[in-house]
């Protein structure tokens, strides 16, 4: 009873934190950029001010939790590098293309993880989907004994990796071809549209691949694939 209550409380407490993170990392920089340019500030300086917000937020989160957020550190390093290069060259477009670099590297990360023990989509989705299929089968057991389960998460990881790389290309194209003043708003909108589109694609794939049936408590285990140690 205590465990269940603490889990629920923890899940509830984490939701505002996620919303606040999205607001600080995406909403505030866009609003700050348009507010500053409306006040007559140069594009490069306005974009630099907006880019500094997520970096500062990462530092604040580290001070509060004393835990290193690898993704946050990566984003901060990218932000600092783009700011330095942009201020040196005076190019606002180098700051605008930053989001494309971030999603591109993230996409490569997903694809590279296919060579690891477990692909990234498995870890990112587990926390949400385990709650959705509460009472169902254990994910670690499923990974060990169900070939179809492993295949589903490898394909899902590939879908996200390719999608993020395509997203990166679209952002780079916008950054270098559209008027500077419209790109920050379009970048923000693209995050929402891209996420929604990817979730629809992934959920359709999961339904057709039989993920929900595998997660059901009544699922019948597949015949385990023989491995090398089984023949020894």
mmCIF file of C-alpha atoms in Angstrom:
data_model
loop_
_atom_site.group_PDB
_atom_site.id
_atom_site.type_symbol
_atom_site.label_atom_id
_atom_site.label_comp_id
_atom_site.label_asym_id
_atom_site.label_seq_id
_atom_site.Cartn_x
_atom_site.Cartn_y
_atom_site.Cartn_z
ATOM 1 C CA UNK A 1 0.000 0.000 0.000
ATOM 2 C CA UNK A 2 2.763 2.395 0.945
ATOM 3 C CA UNK A 3 4.723 1.489 -2.182
ATOM 4 C CA UNK A 4 1.738 2.119 -4.422
ATOM 5 C CA UNK A 5 1.016 5.449 -2.772
ATOM 6 C CA UNK A 6 4.607 6.591 -3.088
ATOM 7 C CA UNK A 7 4.698 5.580 -6.756
ATOM 8 C CA UNK A 8 1.535 7.521 -7.460
ATOM 9 C CA UNK A 9 2.795 10.535 -5.589
ATOM 10 C CA UNK A 10 6.090 10.371 -7.402
ATOM 11 C CA UNK A 11 4.412 10.100 -10.796
ATOM 12 C CA UNK A 12 2.129 13.030 -10.011
ATOM 13 C CA UNK A 13 4.980 15.128 -8.709
ATOM 14 C CA UNK A 14 7.064 14.502 -11.837
ATOM 15 C CA UNK A 15 4.401 15.732 -14.295
ATOM 16 C CA UNK A 16 4.622 19.474 -13.452
ATOM 17 C CA UNK A 17 8.410 19.123 -13.604
ATOM 18 C CA UNK A 18 8.225 17.787 -17.171
ATOM 19 C CA UNK A 19 5.841 20.576 -18.221
ATOM 20 C CA UNK A 20 8.090 23.179 -16.607
ATOM 21 C CA UNK A 21 11.135 21.747 -18.390
ATOM 22 C CA UNK A 22 9.374 21.945 -21.776
ATOM 23 C CA UNK A 23 8.286 25.523 -21.049
ATOM 24 C CA UNK A 24 11.787 26.640 -19.988
ATOM 25 C CA UNK A 25 13.663 24.812 -22.762
ATOM 26 C CA UNK A 26 11.343 25.727 -25.635
ATOM 27 C CA UNK A 27 8.665 28.257 -24.729
ATOM 28 C CA UNK A 28 10.768 30.836 -22.885
ATOM 29 C CA UNK A 29 13.581 31.068 -25.504
ATOM 30 C CA UNK A 30 11.053 31.625 -28.314
ATOM 31 C CA UNK A 31 9.103 34.229 -26.341
ATOM 32 C CA UNK A 32 12.324 35.950 -25.278
ATOM 33 C CA UNK A 33 13.578 36.125 -28.859
ATOM 34 C CA UNK A 34 10.415 37.771 -30.180
ATOM 35 C CA UNK A 35 10.184 40.080 -27.172
ATOM 36 C CA UNK A 36 13.770 41.276 -27.586
ATOM 37 C CA UNK A 37 13.587 41.740 -31.353
ATOM 38 C CA UNK A 38 10.351 43.689 -30.922
ATOM 39 C CA UNK A 39 12.324 45.957 -28.593
ATOM 40 C CA UNK A 40 14.916 46.488 -31.320
ATOM 41 C CA UNK A 41 17.574 43.993 -30.202
ATOM 42 C CA UNK A 42 19.718 42.415 -32.933
ATOM 43 C CA UNK A 43 18.747 38.880 -34.088
ATOM 44 C CA UNK A 44 22.044 37.332 -32.974
ATOM 45 C CA UNK A 45 21.867 38.816 -29.473
ATOM 46 C CA UNK A 46 18.172 37.925 -29.116
ATOM 47 C CA UNK A 47 18.804 34.332 -30.175
ATOM 48 C CA UNK A 48 21.828 34.153 -27.867
ATOM 49 C CA UNK A 49 19.735 35.308 -24.914
ATOM 50 C CA UNK A 50 17.110 32.683 -25.706
ATOM 51 C CA UNK A 51 19.726 29.948 -26.099
ATOM 52 C CA UNK A 52 21.202 30.807 -22.711
ATOM 53 C CA UNK A 53 17.933 29.992 -20.922
ATOM 54 C CA UNK A 54 18.062 26.161 -21.338
ATOM 55 C CA UNK A 55 21.770 26.204 -20.384
ATOM 56 C CA UNK A 56 20.998 28.122 -17.201
ATOM 57 C CA UNK A 57 18.075 25.784 -16.457
ATOM 58 C CA UNK A 58 20.387 22.763 -16.739
ATOM 59 C CA UNK A 59 22.793 24.360 -14.264
ATOM 60 C CA UNK A 60 19.944 25.093 -11.829
ATOM 61 C CA UNK A 61 18.713 21.481 -12.071
ATOM 62 C CA UNK A 62 22.223 20.240 -11.303
ATOM 63 C CA UNK A 63 22.536 22.505 -8.258
ATOM 64 C CA UNK A 64 19.146 21.324 -6.945
ATOM 65 C CA UNK A 65 19.558 17.587 -7.566
ATOM 66 C CA UNK A 66 23.353 17.188 -7.539
ATOM 67 C CA UNK A 67 22.914 14.751 -10.421
ATOM 68 C CA UNK A 68 24.517 15.066 -13.830
ATOM 69 C CA UNK A 69 21.906 15.076 -16.595
ATOM 70 C CA UNK A 70 23.823 13.675 -19.579
ATOM 71 C CA UNK A 71 21.268 14.958 -22.091
ATOM 72 C CA UNK A 72 21.199 18.348 -20.401
ATOM 73 C CA UNK A 73 24.990 18.583 -20.458
ATOM 74 C CA UNK A 74 25.060 17.655 -24.153
ATOM 75 C CA UNK A 75 22.431 20.272 -24.995
ATOM 76 C CA UNK A 76 24.291 22.885 -22.941
ATOM 77 C CA UNK A 77 27.589 22.162 -24.703
ATOM 78 C CA UNK A 78 25.865 22.469 -28.093
ATOM 79 C CA UNK A 79 24.272 25.748 -27.004
ATOM 80 C CA UNK A 80 27.553 27.221 -25.793
ATOM 81 C CA UNK A 81 29.380 26.203 -28.976
ATOM 82 C CA UNK A 82 26.656 27.640 -31.202
ATOM 83 C CA UNK A 83 26.640 30.882 -29.202
ATOM 84 C CA UNK A 84 30.432 31.254 -29.439
ATOM 85 C CA UNK A 85 30.474 30.537 -33.174
ATOM 86 C CA UNK A 86 27.522 32.830 -33.858
ATOM 87 C CA UNK A 87 28.918 35.737 -31.854
ATOM 88 C CA UNK A 88 32.280 35.288 -33.595
ATOM 89 C CA UNK A 89 30.804 35.138 -37.094
ATOM 90 C CA UNK A 90 27.796 37.394 -36.494
ATOM 91 C CA UNK A 91 25.547 34.782 -38.138
ATOM 92 C CA UNK A 92 22.066 34.313 -36.703
ATOM 93 C CA UNK A 93 21.509 31.275 -38.919
ATOM 94 C CA UNK A 94 24.178 29.281 -37.085
ATOM 95 C CA UNK A 95 22.094 29.674 -33.934
ATOM 96 C CA UNK A 96 18.904 28.791 -35.791
ATOM 97 C CA UNK A 97 20.366 25.534 -37.133
ATOM 98 C CA UNK A 98 21.267 24.449 -33.579
ATOM 99 C CA UNK A 99 17.972 22.590 -33.120
ATOM 100 C CA UNK A 100 18.682 20.652 -36.295
ATOM 101 C CA UNK A 101 22.054 19.562 -34.944
ATOM 102 C CA UNK A 102 20.452 18.453 -31.682
ATOM 103 C CA UNK A 103 17.746 16.318 -33.284
ATOM 104 C CA UNK A 104 20.235 14.940 -35.813
ATOM 105 C CA UNK A 105 22.658 13.789 -33.109
ATOM 106 C CA UNK A 106 19.724 12.353 -31.141
ATOM 107 C CA UNK A 107 18.658 10.382 -34.225
ATOM 108 C CA UNK A 108 22.167 8.996 -34.658
ATOM 109 C CA UNK A 109 22.144 8.076 -30.965
ATOM 110 C CA UNK A 110 19.002 6.001 -31.467
ATOM 111 C CA UNK A 111 20.497 4.180 -34.456
ATOM 112 C CA UNK A 112 23.828 3.544 -32.715
ATOM 113 C CA UNK A 113 21.980 2.111 -29.701
ATOM 114 C CA UNK A 114 20.787 -0.745 -31.936
ATOM 115 C CA UNK A 115 24.284 -2.161 -31.483
ATOM 116 C CA UNK A 116 24.006 -2.014 -27.705
ATOM 117 C CA UNK A 117 22.448 -4.338 -25.158
ATOM 118 C CA UNK A 118 19.044 -2.701 -25.414
ATOM 119 C CA UNK A 119 17.951 0.028 -27.843
ATOM 120 C CA UNK A 120 17.043 3.508 -26.642
ATOM 121 C CA UNK A 121 13.326 3.280 -27.461
ATOM 122 C CA UNK A 122 12.999 0.370 -25.013
ATOM 123 C CA UNK A 123 14.300 2.424 -22.085
ATOM 124 C CA UNK A 124 12.445 5.625 -22.977
ATOM 125 C CA UNK A 125 9.097 3.889 -23.480
ATOM 126 C CA UNK A 126 9.250 1.462 -20.588
ATOM 127 C CA UNK A 127 8.329 3.903 -17.817
ATOM 128 C CA UNK A 128 5.177 5.082 -19.591
ATOM 129 C CA UNK A 129 3.985 1.816 -21.094
ATOM 130 C CA UNK A 130 4.553 -0.316 -18.006
ATOM 131 C CA UNK A 131 1.981 1.842 -16.218
ATOM 132 C CA UNK A 132 -0.405 1.491 -19.158
ATOM 133 C CA UNK A 133 -0.094 -2.312 -19.045
ATOM 134 C CA UNK A 134 -0.030 -2.602 -15.242
ATOM 135 C CA UNK A 135 -0.490 -6.210 -14.171
ATOM 136 C CA UNK A 136 1.062 -7.428 -17.411
ATOM 137 C CA UNK A 137 4.277 -9.299 -17.997
ATOM 138 C CA UNK A 138 7.691 -8.137 -16.796
ATOM 139 C CA UNK A 139 9.652 -6.281 -19.483
ATOM 140 C CA UNK A 140 13.008 -7.799 -18.548
ATOM 141 C CA UNK A 141 11.531 -11.279 -18.839
ATOM 142 C CA UNK A 142 9.877 -10.388 -22.138
ATOM 143 C CA UNK A 143 13.181 -9.117 -23.513
ATOM 144 C CA UNK A 144 14.922 -12.350 -22.545
ATOM 145 C CA UNK A 145 12.334 -14.831 -23.830
ATOM 146 C CA UNK A 146 10.269 -13.133 -26.573
ATOM 147 C CA UNK A 147 12.035 -12.650 -29.935
ATOM 148 C CA UNK A 148 9.074 -10.604 -31.212
ATOM 149 C CA UNK A 149 9.348 -8.223 -28.252
ATOM 150 C CA UNK A 150 13.016 -7.597 -28.985
ATOM 151 C CA UNK A 151 12.270 -7.076 -32.671
ATOM 152 C CA UNK A 152 9.483 -4.576 -31.898
ATOM 153 C CA UNK A 153 11.787 -2.353 -29.852
ATOM 154 C CA UNK A 154 14.612 -2.527 -32.373
ATOM 155 C CA UNK A 155 12.240 -1.471 -35.162
ATOM 156 C CA UNK A 156 10.751 1.243 -32.923
ATOM 157 C CA UNK A 157 14.241 2.575 -32.234
ATOM 158 C CA UNK A 158 14.986 2.604 -35.958
ATOM 159 C CA UNK A 159 11.749 4.514 -36.657
ATOM 160 C CA UNK A 160 12.649 7.179 -34.086
ATOM 161 C CA UNK A 161 16.242 7.405 -35.324
ATOM 162 C CA UNK A 162 15.259 7.908 -38.957
ATOM 163 C CA UNK A 163 12.466 10.289 -37.981
ATOM 164 C CA UNK A 164 14.810 12.472 -35.920
ATOM 165 C CA UNK A 165 17.345 12.634 -38.749
ATOM 166 C CA UNK A 166 14.618 13.690 -41.208
ATOM 167 C CA UNK A 167 13.452 16.271 -38.666
ATOM 168 C CA UNK A 168 17.027 17.536 -38.434
ATOM 169 C CA UNK A 169 17.208 17.993 -42.205
ATOM 170 C CA UNK A 170 13.940 19.948 -42.273
ATOM 171 C CA UNK A 171 15.163 22.243 -39.490
ATOM 172 C CA UNK A 172 18.475 22.893 -41.265
ATOM 173 C CA UNK A 173 16.616 23.665 -44.503
ATOM 174 C CA UNK A 174 14.340 26.134 -42.707
ATOM 175 C CA UNK A 175 17.274 27.763 -40.902
ATOM 176 C CA UNK A 176 19.098 28.549 -44.146
ATOM 177 C CA UNK A 177 16.221 29.306 -46.527
ATOM 178 C CA UNK A 178 13.472 31.077 -44.557
ATOM 179 C CA UNK A 179 13.542 34.596 -43.113
ATOM 180 C CA UNK A 180 15.355 34.560 -39.757
ATOM 181 C CA UNK A 181 12.420 36.095 -37.895
ATOM 182 C CA UNK A 182 9.974 33.260 -38.687
ATOM 183 C CA UNK A 183 12.264 30.297 -37.973
ATOM 184 C CA UNK A 184 12.148 30.273 -34.118
ATOM 185 C CA UNK A 185 8.343 30.035 -34.118
ATOM 186 C CA UNK A 186 8.358 27.336 -36.805
ATOM 187 C CA UNK A 187 10.989 25.382 -34.866
ATOM 188 C CA UNK A 188 8.747 25.424 -31.808
ATOM 189 C CA UNK A 189 5.692 24.322 -33.785
ATOM 190 C CA UNK A 190 7.724 21.596 -35.459
ATOM 191 C CA UNK A 191 8.527 19.988 -32.103
ATOM 192 C CA UNK A 192 4.823 19.518 -31.420
ATOM 193 C CA UNK A 193 3.922 18.365 -34.930
ATOM 194 C CA UNK A 194 6.900 16.009 -35.160
ATOM 195 C CA UNK A 195 6.226 14.435 -31.749
ATOM 196 C CA UNK A 196 2.534 13.917 -32.523
ATOM 197 C CA UNK A 197 3.297 12.427 -35.946
ATOM 198 C CA UNK A 198 5.937 10.072 -34.554
ATOM 199 C CA UNK A 199 3.661 8.905 -31.737
ATOM 200 C CA UNK A 200 0.918 8.109 -34.247
ATOM 201 C CA UNK A 201 3.331 6.176 -36.488
ATOM 202 C CA UNK A 202 4.871 4.268 -33.570
ATOM 203 C CA UNK A 203 1.505 3.409 -32.008
ATOM 204 C CA UNK A 204 0.163 2.117 -35.329
ATOM 205 C CA UNK A 205 3.276 -0.040 -35.670
ATOM 206 C CA UNK A 206 2.947 -1.322 -32.088
ATOM 207 C CA UNK A 207 -0.691 -2.289 -32.662
ATOM 208 C CA UNK A 208 0.109 -4.122 -35.906
ATOM 209 C CA UNK A 209 3.210 -5.804 -34.462
ATOM 210 C CA UNK A 210 1.219 -7.143 -31.518
ATOM 211 C CA UNK A 211 2.938 -5.279 -28.669
ATOM 212 C CA UNK A 212 -0.237 -4.880 -26.586
ATOM 213 C CA UNK A 213 -1.001 -8.585 -26.860
ATOM 214 C CA UNK A 214 2.533 -9.391 -25.684
ATOM 215 C CA UNK A 215 2.164 -7.093 -22.674
ATOM 216 C CA UNK A 216 -1.129 -8.648 -21.632
ATOM 217 C CA UNK A 217 -1.076 -10.861 -18.496
ATOM 218 C CA UNK A 218 -2.867 -13.544 -20.553
ATOM 219 C CA UNK A 219 -0.276 -13.599 -23.338
ATOM 220 C CA UNK A 220 1.058 -17.021 -24.288
ATOM 221 C CA UNK A 221 4.886 -17.006 -24.379
ATOM 222 C CA UNK A 222 6.441 -17.636 -27.771
ATOM 223 C CA UNK A 223 8.775 -20.546 -28.271
ATOM 224 C CA UNK A 224 12.198 -19.348 -27.217
ATOM 225 C CA UNK A 225 14.812 -19.031 -29.915
ATOM 226 C CA UNK A 226 17.690 -21.450 -29.335
ATOM 227 C CA UNK A 227 20.950 -19.698 -28.424
ATOM 228 C CA UNK A 228 24.496 -20.928 -28.553
ATOM 229 C CA UNK A 229 24.678 -21.834 -24.864
ATOM 230 C CA UNK A 230 21.503 -23.955 -25.225
ATOM 231 C CA UNK A 231 23.443 -26.430 -27.404
ATOM 232 C CA UNK A 232 26.378 -26.747 -25.028
#
